[in-house]
Amino acid sequence: METKKKILVVDDEEALCDGLGFNLEAEGYQVDMAYSAEEALALNLAAYDLILLDIMMGEISGTQLARIMKSNPATASVPIIFCTAKDTEEDMIAGLDLGADDYIMKPYSLNAVLARVRTVLRRTGASVAPAKTDSDLVSYKGLVLSAKNRTCTVDGTEVKMPKKEFEILLKLISNRGQIFTRADLLNEIWPDEVVVLDRVVDVNITRIRQKIGIYGKNIVTRSGYGYGFIE
C-alpha cells in the first residue's frame, strides 16, 4: 500500500487553516495544522513531504520560517508552497529566491491549491531521470550541472539553486541553441493544469543569470520568442 503523503499547513487564520487541512485530508493526504510559525518549529519539519505556508503571521513570519528551514540541512529539501495575500512582484521574487516551490496568492480557489499540491508532490517525489552519461553531467566550460545529484557548479564552486531554477537551466543547457517560449518552459517545469503567470519564468531566468556569473550572458532573450542557451 502506498504511504500517504504528509502535509503541514501553517497559517494563523485558524478557520482557513482548518478548512484547507480538511480538504487535503479528503484528497487522501495525511495533514497536520499549525497556527503559527512557532507551533510549526515545535514539530519535526523534516518528516513532511510538503509545507503550505502563509507569509504574514505573528512574531515569526512565513519567510523567516522558510529561511530557517532552508538553512538547516535536515529540512532544506522539504518543498514549500507560499499561500499569501502579499501579491506584489517583489514578494513573489523574495519567495522564489528563498527556494519556495510555488507561490499562491489569496484569495485562491481550492481546486487551484489542490492542483499545485499534486504538481509539487509529483515533481519532488519523482525519481531522477535515467542517466544520459556515466556521470550524468551536462556542462558548458566551467558551468557543470549534475542531473543525478541536482547540483550546479560554476568554475568549481557549488551554487545553491532551487528546483525550478535548476530545471530551467538544465533544460536550456541540454538544448543549446534552441529557443524556448515561456509557454514551453511553463509546460515543462510547471504542468499545464496549473495556472502560473508568465512573469514567473522571467523572474527565474533573472535569478539564474545572476547565480551563474559570466555564463549568464549565454542565456539569451529573443524578443517575442523566448529564451535559449547559446555558446
N, CA and C of each residue as an Amber inpcrd file, in Angstrom:
protein
   693
   0.8540000  -1.2030000   0.0000000   0.0000000   0.0000000   0.0000000
   0.8830000   1.2450000   0.0000000   0.5300000   2.2130000  -0.8370000
   1.3140000   3.4310000  -0.9400000   1.1460000   4.2790000   0.3160000
   2.2640000   4.7620000   0.8510000   2.2310000   5.5950000   2.0460000
   1.6300000   6.9530000   1.7170000   0.7550000   7.4290000   2.5850000
   0.1500000   8.7370000   2.3740000   1.2030000   9.8370000   2.4760000
   1.1040000  10.8140000   1.5910000   1.9760000  11.9670000   1.6660000
   1.5820000  12.8180000   2.8710000   2.5840000  13.3190000   3.5780000
   2.3440000  14.0660000   4.8000000   2.5360000  15.5600000   4.5460000
   1.4920000  16.3400000   4.8280000   1.4970000  17.7760000   4.5520000
   1.2590000  18.5600000   5.8370000   1.9730000  19.6700000   5.9880000
   1.7590000  20.5950000   7.1060000   1.2240000  21.9090000   6.5600000
   0.1000000  22.3770000   7.1280000  -0.4690000  23.6680000   6.7660000
  -0.1780000  24.6360000   7.9020000   0.4810000  25.7610000   7.5960000
   0.8430000  26.7480000   8.6140000   0.1940000  28.0750000   8.2610000
  -0.7710000  28.4960000   9.0770000  -1.4940000  29.7440000   8.8170000
  -2.1310000  30.2040000  10.1150000  -1.9970000  31.4980000  10.4320000
  -2.5640000  31.9980000  11.6840000  -4.0610000  32.2950000  11.5810000
  -4.6340000  32.1750000  10.3840000  -6.0840000  32.2480000  10.2370000
  -6.6260000  30.8330000  10.4420000  -7.0720000  30.5640000  11.6560000
  -7.3940000  29.1910000  12.0370000  -8.4820000  28.5690000  11.1680000
  -9.5170000  29.3400000  10.8400000 -10.6120000  28.8010000  10.0250000
 -10.1040000  28.3950000   8.6490000  -9.2640000  29.2360000   8.0650000
  -8.7120000  28.9400000   6.7500000  -7.7870000  27.7320000   6.8390000
  -6.9750000  27.6980000   7.8730000  -6.0310000  26.5940000   8.0730000
  -6.7780000  25.2630000   8.2220000  -7.8050000  25.2740000   9.0610000
  -8.5810000  24.0520000   9.2930000  -9.3180000  23.6180000   8.0250000
  -9.8770000  24.5920000   7.3040000 -10.6140000  24.2690000   6.0800000
  -9.7230000  23.6580000   5.0270000  -8.5350000  24.2330000   4.8540000
  -7.5980000  23.7040000   3.8730000  -7.1250000  22.3140000   4.2970000
  -6.8710000  22.1600000   5.6060000  -6.4480000  20.8600000   6.1130000
  -7.5160000  19.7950000   5.8850000  -8.7760000  20.1490000   6.1350000
  -9.8890000  19.2130000   5.9450000  -9.9650000  18.7510000   4.4940000
  -9.8500000  19.6970000   3.5690000  -9.9630000  19.3530000   2.1490000
  -8.7660000  18.5360000   1.6610000  -7.5980000  18.7930000   2.2090000
  -6.4300000  17.9950000   1.8490000  -6.5780000  16.5620000   2.3660000
  -7.1200000  16.4330000   3.5810000  -7.3770000  15.0930000   4.1230000
  -8.3890000  14.3490000   3.2530000  -9.3900000  15.0760000   2.7550000
 -10.3980000  14.4680000   1.8920000  -9.7880000  13.9750000   0.5870000
  -8.6540000  14.5610000   0.2100000  -7.9480000  14.1350000  -1.0050000
  -7.0340000  12.9440000  -0.7430000  -6.9610000  12.5280000   0.5210000
  -6.1640000  11.3550000   0.8390000  -4.8040000  11.6180000   1.4460000
  -4.5110000  12.8930000   1.7810000  -3.2330000  13.2190000   2.3910000
  -3.3130000  13.1120000   3.9220000  -2.1710000  12.8780000   4.5390000
  -2.0770000  12.9630000   5.9930000  -1.6980000  14.3980000   6.3180000
  -2.5310000  15.0950000   7.1130000  -2.3710000  16.5380000   7.2920000
  -2.2640000  16.9190000   8.7660000  -1.3200000  17.8160000   9.0500000
  -1.2220000  18.4670000  10.3560000  -1.4010000  19.9580000  10.1420000
  -1.8830000  20.6560000  11.1750000  -2.0680000  22.0980000  11.0980000
  -1.2850000  22.7820000  12.2110000  -0.7280000  23.9410000  11.8980000
  -0.0610000  24.7800000  12.9000000  -0.5490000  26.2010000  12.6840000
  -0.9020000  26.8770000  13.7800000  -1.4800000  28.2140000  13.6730000
  -0.4470000  29.3290000  13.8320000   0.8250000  28.9760000  13.8420000
   1.9070000  29.9590000  13.9010000   3.2030000  29.2760000  13.4930000
   4.1900000  30.0950000  13.1530000   5.4990000  29.5390000  12.8300000
   6.1200000  28.8850000  14.0590000   5.8240000  29.4650000  15.2340000
   6.3570000  28.9020000  16.4710000   5.8370000  27.4810000  16.6900000
   4.5430000  27.2750000  16.4210000   3.9700000  25.9320000  16.5450000
   4.6210000  24.9850000  15.5410000   4.8480000  25.4870000  14.3500000
   5.4470000  24.6500000  13.3110000   6.8610000  24.2170000  13.6960000
   7.6230000  25.1350000  14.2880000   9.0040000  24.8430000  14.6530000
   9.0990000  23.8020000  15.7660000   7.9980000  23.5990000  16.4810000
   7.9870000  22.5810000  17.5350000   7.7780000  21.1810000  16.9630000
   7.4630000  21.1110000  15.6680000   7.2240000  19.8300000  15.0100000
   8.4910000  19.3450000  14.3020000   8.4870000  18.0920000  13.9240000
   9.5920000  17.5440000  13.1480000   9.3530000  17.8790000  11.6760000
   9.8080000  19.0380000  11.2420000   9.5120000  19.5240000   9.8950000
  10.1190000  18.6410000   8.8070000  11.1920000  17.9500000   9.1360000
  11.8360000  17.0880000   8.1500000  10.9710000  15.8840000   7.7770000
   9.9440000  15.6140000   8.5890000   9.0890000  14.4500000   8.3440000
   8.0060000  14.7200000   7.3040000   7.8670000  15.9740000   6.8560000
   6.7870000  16.3240000   5.9370000   7.2470000  16.2710000   4.4780000
   6.3000000  15.8970000   3.6130000   6.5640000  15.8630000   2.1780000
   6.3120000  17.2170000   1.5310000   5.5650000  18.0840000   2.2230000
   5.2270000  19.4020000   1.6860000   4.7110000  20.2860000   2.8160000
   5.0360000  21.5820000   2.7440000   4.5200000  22.5450000   3.7130000
   3.8360000  23.6840000   2.9700000   2.5800000  23.9500000   3.3250000
   1.8410000  25.1080000   2.8200000   1.9880000  26.2020000   3.8620000
   2.5410000  27.3170000   3.4700000   2.9980000  28.3030000   4.4460000
   2.4870000  29.7070000   4.1400000   1.7870000  30.2970000   5.1200000
   1.3700000  31.6900000   4.9960000   2.5700000  32.5810000   5.3000000
   2.6310000  33.7370000   4.6830000   3.7640000  34.6500000   4.9120000
   3.5220000  35.5740000   6.0950000   2.3470000  36.1950000   6.1190000
   2.0810000  37.2260000   7.1310000   1.4930000  36.5960000   8.3920000
   2.4000000  36.3050000   9.3560000   1.9460000  35.7350000  10.6170000
   2.4900000  36.5750000  11.7780000   2.6140000  35.9770000  12.9640000
   2.9740000  36.7200000  14.1690000   4.4320000  37.1200000  14.2550000
   5.0690000  36.7750000  15.3780000   6.4330000  37.2320000  15.6130000
   7.4100000  36.6380000  14.6020000   7.1720000  35.3890000  14.2370000
   7.9990000  34.7670000  13.1990000   7.1570000  34.6600000  11.9350000
   7.5820000  35.3270000  10.8700000   6.8110000  35.3230000   9.6250000
   7.0670000  34.0360000   8.8440000   6.2490000  33.8480000   7.8150000
   6.4380000  32.6870000   6.9660000   7.7830000  32.7010000   6.2510000
   8.2270000  33.8960000   5.8330000   9.5250000  33.9780000   5.1630000
  10.6570000  33.6510000   6.1260000  10.5190000  34.0670000   7.3710000
  11.5340000  33.7320000   8.3640000  11.5780000  32.2240000   8.6080000
  10.4010000  31.6030000   8.6680000  10.3450000  30.1610000   8.8610000
  10.9820000  29.4430000   7.6730000  10.6750000  29.9070000   6.4770000
  11.2600000  29.2940000   5.2810000  12.7740000  29.4400000   5.2950000
  13.2460000  30.6050000   5.7210000  14.6990000  30.8330000   5.7780000
  15.3560000  29.8900000   6.7830000  14.6900000  29.6920000   7.9180000
  15.2030000  28.7710000   8.9390000  15.2840000  27.3620000   8.3720000
  14.2300000  26.9460000   7.6600000  14.1960000  25.5970000   7.0890000
  15.2850000  25.4110000   6.0340000  15.4510000  26.3870000   5.1690000
  16.4140000  26.2570000   4.0790000  17.8490000  26.2940000   4.5830000
  18.0830000  26.8670000   5.7620000  19.4330000  26.9270000   6.3200000
  19.7930000  25.6730000   7.1090000  18.8000000  24.8120000   7.3390000
  19.0110000  23.5790000   8.0880000  19.0630000  22.4100000   7.1050000
  20.1930000  21.6960000   7.0170000  20.3040000  20.5940000   6.0570000
  19.1950000  19.5520000   6.1950000  18.6610000  19.3880000   7.3960000
  17.6270000  18.3700000   7.6210000  16.2970000  18.7450000   6.9750000
  16.0490000  20.0420000   6.7870000  14.7710000  20.4960000   6.2430000
  14.9180000  21.2770000   4.9360000  16.1350000  21.4670000   4.4660000
  16.3700000  22.3130000   3.2950000  15.6640000  21.8090000   2.0510000
  15.4630000  20.4800000   1.9600000  14.8660000  19.9140000   0.7480000
  13.3540000  19.7300000   0.8420000  12.7550000  20.1060000   1.9840000
  11.3050000  19.9740000   2.1310000  10.6200000  21.0290000   1.2570000
   9.7630000  20.6270000   0.3250000   9.1070000  21.5990000  -0.5560000
   8.1920000  22.5500000   0.2190000   8.1400000  23.7990000  -0.2420000
   7.3010000  24.8290000   0.3820000   6.4540000  25.5050000  -0.6870000
   5.1680000  25.6440000  -0.3910000   4.2870000  26.4780000  -1.2140000
   3.8250000  27.6350000  -0.3440000   4.1300000  28.8530000  -0.7580000
   3.6490000  30.0340000  -0.0410000   2.2030000  30.3130000  -0.4400000
   1.3320000  30.4980000   0.5500000  -0.0540000  30.9020000   0.3240000
  -0.2340000  32.2400000   1.0240000  -0.3800000  33.3130000   0.2780000
  -0.3170000  34.6200000   0.9110000  -1.1190000  35.6850000   0.1770000
  -1.4960000  36.7130000   0.9240000  -2.1880000  37.8550000   0.3420000
  -1.1950000  38.8590000  -0.2240000   0.0910000  38.6630000   0.0630000
   1.1160000  39.5680000  -0.4590000   1.3650000  39.1970000  -1.9130000
   0.9420000  40.0670000  -2.8290000   0.9210000  39.6790000  -4.2380000
   1.7270000  40.5930000  -5.1530000   2.6780000  41.3640000  -4.5860000
   3.4850000  42.2120000  -5.4530000   4.5960000  41.3860000  -6.0870000
   5.1680000  41.9190000  -7.1410000   6.2550000  41.2200000  -7.8130000
   7.4380000  41.0200000  -6.8730000   7.6960000  42.0210000  -6.0120000
   8.8050000  41.9100000  -5.0670000   8.5820000  40.7610000  -4.0910000
   7.3430000  40.5870000  -3.6410000   7.0290000  39.4860000  -2.7300000
   7.2500000  38.1480000  -3.4170000   6.8190000  38.0470000  -4.6780000
   6.9760000  36.8100000  -5.4210000   8.4520000  36.4820000  -5.6120000
   9.2480000  37.5000000  -5.9710000  10.6790000  37.2970000  -6.1650000
  11.3270000  36.8340000  -4.8640000  10.9350000  37.4830000  -3.7530000
  11.5090000  37.1120000  -2.4540000  11.1880000  35.6620000  -2.1110000
   9.9540000  35.2480000  -2.3760000   9.5610000  33.8780000  -2.0850000
  10.3180000  32.8750000  -2.9310000  10.4420000  33.1500000  -4.2240000
  11.1760000  32.2510000  -5.1150000  12.6520000  32.2170000  -4.7580000
  13.1740000  33.3770000  -4.3590000  14.5850000  33.4630000  -4.0110000
  14.9020000  32.6530000  -2.7620000  13.9260000  32.4980000  -1.8930000
  14.1040000  31.6870000  -0.6930000  14.0930000  30.1930000  -1.0120000
  13.6950000  29.8630000  -2.2110000  13.6510000  28.4550000  -2.6000000
  12.2670000  27.8590000  -2.5620000  11.2300000  28.7110000  -2.4850000
   9.8650000  28.1930000  -2.4870000   9.5830000  27.4750000  -3.8020000
   8.7700000  26.4150000  -3.7280000   8.4460000  25.6430000  -4.9200000
   7.2570000  26.2070000  -5.6810000   6.4460000  27.0200000  -5.0080000
   5.3310000  27.6710000  -5.6760000   4.8620000  28.8260000  -4.8040000
   4.0300000  29.6890000  -5.3970000   3.5950000  30.9030000  -4.7240000
   2.1470000  31.1460000  -5.1340000   1.2240000  30.9850000  -4.1850000
  -0.2000000  31.1200000  -4.4740000  -0.7440000  32.3590000  -3.7780000
  -1.4530000  33.1800000  -4.5410000  -1.9730000  34.4270000  -3.9790000
  -3.4080000  34.2480000  -3.4730000  -3.6590000  34.7680000  -2.2660000
  -5.0100000  34.7790000  -1.7120000  -5.7910000  35.9380000  -2.3210000
  -7.0980000  35.8050000  -2.4900000  -7.8810000  34.5900000  -2.2710000
  -7.6480000  33.5980000  -3.4020000  -7.5900000  32.3370000  -3.0900000
  -7.3240000  31.3160000  -4.0910000  -8.4580000  30.3070000  -4.1120000
  -8.6050000  29.6190000  -5.2230000  -9.6210000  28.5760000  -5.2970000
  -9.0410000  27.2790000  -4.7570000  -9.8960000  26.4710000  -4.1470000
  -9.4450000  25.2000000  -3.5900000  -8.8790000  24.3040000  -4.6820000
  -9.5160000  24.2870000  -5.8510000  -9.0440000  23.4400000  -6.9430000
  -7.6320000  23.8310000  -7.3870000  -7.3590000  25.1420000  -7.3890000
  -6.0200000  25.6070000  -7.7740000  -4.9770000  25.1490000  -6.7690000
  -5.3120000  25.2310000  -5.4760000  -4.3760000  24.7950000  -4.4360000
  -4.1170000  23.2970000  -4.5540000  -5.1730000  22.5170000  -4.7110000
  -5.0180000  21.0690000  -4.8120000  -4.1920000  20.6840000  -6.0380000
  -4.3960000  21.4030000  -7.1410000  -3.6320000  21.1170000  -8.3520000
  -2.1530000  21.3920000  -8.1320000  -1.8580000  22.4710000  -7.4480000
  -0.4530000  22.8120000  -7.2090000   0.1940000  21.8650000  -6.2110000
  -0.5870000  21.4330000  -5.2350000  -0.0740000  20.4410000  -4.2740000
   0.3060000  19.1670000  -5.0240000  -0.5940000  18.6850000  -5.8890000
  -0.3050000  17.4780000  -6.6640000   0.9370000  17.6660000  -7.5250000
   1.0520000  18.8440000  -8.1330000   2.1710000  19.1300000  -9.0170000
   3.5000000  19.0940000  -8.2730000   3.5570000  19.7880000  -7.1510000
   4.8030000  19.8480000  -6.3900000   5.1790000  18.4690000  -5.8520000
   4.2000000  17.7410000  -5.3310000   4.4860000  16.4070000  -4.8030000
   4.9390000  15.4540000  -5.9050000   4.3240000  15.5750000  -7.0730000
   4.7130000  14.7080000  -8.1880000   6.1290000  15.0320000  -8.6410000
   6.4370000  16.3130000  -8.7180000   7.7620000  16.7130000  -9.1870000
   8.8530000  16.3860000  -8.1710000   8.6210000  16.7190000  -6.9170000
   9.6500000  16.4970000  -5.9070000   9.7510000  15.0470000  -5.4960000
   8.6870000  14.2830000  -5.7120000   8.7200000  12.8780000  -5.3280000
   9.1440000  11.9580000  -6.4400000   9.2780000  12.5240000  -7.6520000
   9.6480000  11.6930000  -8.8010000  11.1050000  11.3080000  -8.7380000
  11.3860000  10.1410000  -9.2490000  12.7780000   9.7050000  -9.3040000
  13.5040000  10.4820000 -10.3850000  14.8010000  10.5650000 -10.2440000
  15.6190000  11.2810000 -11.2160000  15.5820000  10.5360000 -12.5440000
  15.5550000  11.2490000 -13.6360000  15.5230000  10.6300000 -14.9600000
  16.7640000   9.7740000 -15.1770000  16.6500000   8.7630000 -16.0000000
  17.7990000   7.8970000 -16.2550000  19.0020000   8.7020000 -16.7370000
  20.1600000   8.2610000 -16.3400000  21.3920000   8.9720000 -16.6800000
  21.6230000   8.9430000 -18.1870000  22.0730000  10.0600000 -18.7080000
  22.3810000  10.1390000 -20.1250000  23.8410000   9.7440000 -20.3760000
  24.6720000   9.9080000 -19.3400000  26.0630000   9.5180000 -19.4210000
  26.4130000   8.8330000 -18.1240000  27.6370000   8.2930000 -18.0620000
  28.0430000   7.6140000 -16.8490000  27.9850000   8.5370000 -15.6480000
  28.4110000   9.7940000 -15.8280000  28.4400000  10.7260000 -14.7070000
  27.1810000  11.5720000 -14.6270000  26.3430000  11.4970000 -15.6860000
  25.0960000  12.2510000 -15.7160000  25.3410000  13.7480000 -15.6250000
  26.4340000  14.2110000 -16.2120000  26.7810000  15.6290000 -16.1570000
  26.4550000  16.3190000 -17.4750000  25.9760000  17.5460000 -17.3650000
  25.7650000  18.4120000 -18.5170000  26.5840000  19.6590000 -18.2450000
  27.4330000  20.0420000 -19.1780000  28.3380000  21.1480000 -18.8700000
  28.5710000  22.0550000 -20.0710000  28.9880000  23.2530000 -19.7660000
  29.4770000  24.2110000 -20.7540000  30.6420000  24.9510000 -20.1000000
  31.8490000  24.6400000 -20.5600000  33.0580000  25.2070000 -19.9530000
  33.0420000  24.9340000 -18.4460000  33.0650000  25.9970000 -17.6160000
  33.1120000  25.8070000 -16.1610000  31.7610000  25.7010000 -15.4990000
  30.7060000  25.7030000 -16.2980000  29.3420000  25.5610000 -15.7700000
  28.9390000  24.0920000 -15.8780000  28.7750000  23.4310000 -14.7460000
  28.5150000  21.9900000 -14.7320000  27.2720000  21.6860000 -13.9120000
  26.3450000  20.9370000 -14.5170000  25.1290000  20.5100000 -13.8260000
  25.1080000  18.9880000 -13.7370000  24.7370000  18.4940000 -12.5650000
  24.5480000  17.0640000 -12.3860000  23.0590000  16.7910000 -12.2820000
  22.5120000  16.1440000 -13.3100000  21.0820000  15.8250000 -13.2950000
  20.7670000  14.7940000 -12.2290000  21.7510000  13.9770000 -11.8820000
  21.5400000  12.9420000 -10.8710000  21.5190000  13.5400000  -9.4680000
  22.5020000  14.3820000  -9.1670000  22.6140000  14.9570000  -7.8200000
  21.8970000  16.2820000  -7.6770000  21.3970000  16.8370000  -8.8020000
  20.6910000  18.1280000  -8.8080000  21.5760000  19.2400000  -8.2530000
  22.8280000  19.2560000  -8.7100000  23.7580000  20.2870000  -8.2680000
  24.2560000  21.0990000  -9.4550000  24.6530000  22.3280000  -9.1620000
  25.2020000  23.2280000 -10.1740000  26.4930000  23.8200000  -9.6300000
  27.5650000  23.7200000 -10.4090000  28.8200000  24.3360000 -10.0060000
  29.2660000  25.3160000 -11.0820000  29.8260000  26.4320000 -10.6310000
  30.3380000  27.4600000 -11.5260000  31.8230000  27.6130000 -11.2540000
  32.6330000  27.1950000 -12.2160000  34.0910000  27.2290000 -12.0650000
  34.5370000  26.5860000 -10.7590000  33.9440000  25.4350000 -10.4500000
  34.3550000  24.6540000  -9.2920000  33.6480000  24.9750000  -7.9990000
  32.8440000  26.0370000  -7.9820000  32.1250000  26.4380000  -6.7700000
  30.6520000  26.0820000  -6.9060000  30.1290000  25.3230000  -5.9300000
  28.7240000  24.9380000  -6.0000000  27.8230000  26.1420000  -5.7440000
  26.7960000  26.2560000  -6.5500000  25.8300000  27.3500000  -6.4410000
  24.4900000  26.7670000  -6.0160000  23.9230000  27.2980000  -4.9320000
  22.6230000  26.8150000  -4.4700000  21.5440000  27.2830000  -5.4400000
  20.6950000  26.3640000  -5.8390000  19.6940000  26.6800000  -6.8500000
  18.4090000  25.9090000  -6.5480000  17.2980000  26.6260000  -6.3420000
  16.0060000  25.9530000  -6.1290000  15.6530000  25.0520000  -7.3120000
  14.7280000  24.1280000  -7.0780000  14.3830000  23.1220000  -8.0820000
  14.0080000  23.7080000  -9.4330000  13.1370000  24.7280000  -9.4280000
  12.6610000  25.2610000 -10.7040000  13.7960000  25.9290000 -11.4800000
  14.6420000  26.6810000 -10.7790000  15.7730000  27.3090000 -11.4520000
  16.6780000  26.2500000 -12.0590000  16.9660000  25.2010000 -11.2960000
  17.8300000  24.1320000 -11.7840000  17.2170000  23.4750000 -13.0290000
  15.9260000  23.1860000 -12.9710000  15.2780000  22.5040000 -14.0860000
  15.2580000  23.3690000 -15.3380000  15.0640000  24.6730000 -15.1700000
  15.0860000  25.5790000 -16.3240000  16.4790000  25.6020000 -16.9390000
  17.5000000  25.7780000 -16.0930000  18.8730000  25.8350000 -16.6030000
  19.2620000  24.5240000 -17.2660000  18.8910000  23.3960000 -16.6510000
  19.1940000  22.0910000 -17.2430000  18.5350000  21.9450000 -18.6120000
  17.3020000  22.4110000 -18.7280000  16.5710000  22.3560000 -19.9960000
  17.2890000  23.1820000 -21.0690000  17.7130000  24.3790000 -20.6990000
  18.3400000  25.2670000 -21.6770000  19.7170000  24.7680000 -22.0950000
  20.5410000  24.3830000 -21.1150000  21.9160000  23.9860000 -21.4370000
  21.9590000  22.6270000 -22.1310000  20.9470000  21.7980000 -21.9080000
  20.8820000  20.4960000 -22.5770000  20.4220000  20.6220000 -24.0260000
  19.8850000  21.7960000 -24.3710000  19.3720000  22.0260000 -25.7300000
  19.9460000  23.3270000 -26.2720000  21.2690000  23.4040000 -26.2550000
  21.9430000  24.6320000 -26.6630000  21.5670000  25.0590000 -28.0720000
  21.3220000  26.3510000 -28.2000000  20.9590000  26.8980000 -29.5000000
  19.4690000  26.9020000 -29.7850000  18.6940000  26.1790000 -28.9720000
  17.2440000  26.1250000 -29.1750000  16.5660000  27.1940000 -28.3270000
  15.5870000  27.8680000 -28.8980000  14.8410000  28.9000000 -28.1800000
  13.5250000  28.3090000 -27.6810000  13.2680000  28.4920000 -26.3850000
  12.0350000  28.0100000 -25.7790000  11.1500000  29.1890000 -25.3980000
   9.8830000  29.1230000 -25.7680000   8.9470000  30.1680000 -25.3710000
   8.6450000  30.0380000 -23.8860000   8.0490000  31.0710000 -23.3160000
   7.6220000  30.9810000 -21.9130000   6.6430000  29.8200000 -21.7440000
   5.7520000  29.6610000 -22.7380000   4.7730000  28.5670000 -22.6640000
   5.4730000  27.2090000 -22.6510000   6.5480000  27.0650000 -23.4530000
   7.3150000  25.8140000 -23.4570000   7.8480000  25.5090000 -22.0620000
   8.4450000  26.5230000 -21.4370000   9.0550000  26.3370000 -20.1250000
   8.0020000  26.1210000 -19.0530000   6.8880000  26.8330000 -19.1480000
   5.8070000  26.6330000 -18.1700000   5.2780000  25.2050000 -18.2460000
   5.0710000  24.7040000 -19.4530000   4.5420000  23.3490000 -19.6210000
   5.5380000  22.2820000 -19.1810000   6.8260000  22.6020000 -19.3140000
   7.8620000  21.6390000 -18.9420000   8.1260000  21.6500000 -17.4360000
   8.2550000  22.8340000 -16.8660000   8.6460000  22.9630000 -15.4480000
   7.4210000  22.9870000 -14.5420000   6.3590000  23.6380000 -15.0030000
   5.0950000  23.6650000 -14.2720000   4.0500000  22.9750000 -15.1560000
   3.4710000  21.8670000 -14.7270000   2.4770000  21.1730000 -15.5540000
   1.3590000  22.1070000 -16.0040000   0.8110000  21.8220000 -17.1840000
  -0.1080000  22.7730000 -17.7980000  -1.4610000  22.8710000 -17.0970000
  -1.7420000  21.9750000 -16.1200000  -3.0070000  22.1400000 -15.4160000
  -2.9300000  23.1870000 -14.3170000  -1.7240000  23.6970000 -14.0800000
  -1.5240000  24.7020000 -13.0410000  -1.3730000  26.0660000 -13.6990000
  -2.1000000  27.0490000 -13.1990000  -2.0390000  28.4000000 -13.7490000
  -0.8730000  29.1380000 -13.1070000   0.1160000  29.4960000 -13.9120000
   1.2800000  30.2200000 -13.4300000   1.4930000  31.4150000 -14.3510000
   1.7770000  32.5730000 -13.7970000   2.0000000  33.7680000 -14.5920000
   3.2830000  33.6420000 -15.4050000   3.2520000  34.1570000 -16.6480000
   4.4450000  34.1450000 -17.4830000   5.6210000  34.8200000 -16.7840000
   5.3020000  35.8160000 -15.9720000   6.3440000  36.5950000 -15.3010000
   7.2080000  35.7210000 -14.3930000   6.6640000  34.6220000 -13.8980000
   7.4280000  33.7270000 -13.0330000   8.6350000  33.1780000 -13.7960000
   8.4880000  32.8890000 -15.0790000   9.6060000  32.4130000 -15.8910000
  10.6870000  33.4900000 -15.9560000  10.2840000  34.7390000 -16.2060000
  11.2440000  35.8430000 -16.3010000  12.0210000  36.0070000 -14.9940000
  11.3090000  35.9060000 -13.8680000  11.9440000  36.0500000 -12.5630000
  13.0000000  34.9700000 -12.3600000  12.6600000  33.7410000 -12.7020000
  13.5990000  32.6320000 -12.5310000  14.8080000  32.7760000 -13.4540000
  14.5940000  33.2130000 -14.6780000  15.6980000  33.4270000 -15.6150000
  16.6460000  34.4890000 -15.0710000  16.0950000  35.5640000 -14.5350000
  16.9200000  36.6330000 -13.9530000  17.7780000  36.1030000 -12.8220000
  17.1720000  35.3090000 -11.9450000  17.9130000  34.7520000 -10.8180000
  19.0140000  33.8030000 -11.2950000  18.7270000  32.9990000 -12.3130000
  19.7230000  32.0660000 -12.8430000  20.9180000  32.8320000 -13.4020000
  20.6400000  33.8660000 -14.1820000  21.7230000  34.6610000 -14.7720000
  22.6370000  35.2340000 -13.6980000  22.0360000  35.7090000 -12.6220000
  22.8310000  36.2890000 -11.5420000  23.7070000  35.2400000 -10.8630000
  23.1860000  34.0280000 -10.7440000  23.8980000  32.9860000  -9.9960000
  25.0320000  32.3370000 -10.7710000  24.9440000  32.2960000 -12.0980000
  25.9520000  31.5610000 -12.8610000  27.0490000  32.4690000 -13.4140000
  27.1030000  33.7010000 -12.9100000  28.2240000  34.5880000 -13.2100000
  28.4100000  34.8900000 -14.6790000  29.6400000  34.6770000 -15.1650000
  29.9680000  35.0500000 -16.5450000  29.1690000  34.2580000 -17.5630000
  28.6260000  33.1110000 -17.1430000  27.8600000  32.2880000 -18.0790000
  26.4250000  32.7870000 -18.2310000  26.0590000  33.7680000 -17.4200000
  24.7210000  34.3430000 -17.5290000  24.4700000  34.9540000 -18.8940000
  25.5580000  35.4470000 -19.5090000  25.3990000  36.0770000 -20.8380000
  25.0660000  35.0640000 -21.9220000  25.2860000  33.7810000 -21.6260000
  24.9550000  32.7450000 -22.6040000  23.4640000  32.4510000 -22.6580000
  22.7320000  32.8800000 -21.6320000  21.2710000  32.7460000 -21.6760000
  20.7320000  33.9820000 -22.3770000  20.2160000  33.7960000 -23.5560000
  19.7790000  34.9240000 -24.3680000  18.2570000  35.0310000 -24.3890000
  17.8080000  36.2600000 -24.6040000  16.3850000  36.5340000 -24.7530000
  16.1130000  36.9010000 -26.2020000  15.2230000  36.1920000 -26.8370000
  14.8020000  36.5220000 -28.1900000  13.4280000  37.1670000 -28.0860000
  13.4040000  38.4730000 -28.2370000  12.1760000  39.2380000 -28.0510000
  11.0400000  38.6830000 -28.9060000   9.9260000  38.4230000 -28.2530000
   8.7720000  37.8840000 -28.9620000   8.7950000  36.3810000 -29.1080000
   9.9200000  35.7530000 -28.7200000  10.0420000  34.2980000 -28.8400000
  10.2410000  33.6350000 -27.4790000  11.3970000  33.9000000 -26.8420000
  11.6340000  33.2680000 -25.5480000  13.0950000  33.2700000 -25.1780000
  13.5440000  32.1760000 -24.5440000  14.8950000  32.1060000 -24.0050000
  15.6370000  30.8970000 -24.5570000  16.9740000  31.0190000 -24.5820000
  17.8110000  29.9070000 -25.0110000  19.2080000  30.0450000 -24.4480000
  19.9930000  28.9850000 -24.5690000  21.3940000  28.9950000 -24.1340000
  22.2590000  28.8330000 -25.3620000  23.1300000  29.8190000 -25.6200000
  23.9930000  29.7730000 -26.8030000  25.4450000  29.7250000 -26.3710000
  26.2810000  29.1500000 -27.2340000  27.7110000  29.0520000 -26.9340000
  28.4320000  30.2970000 -27.4110000
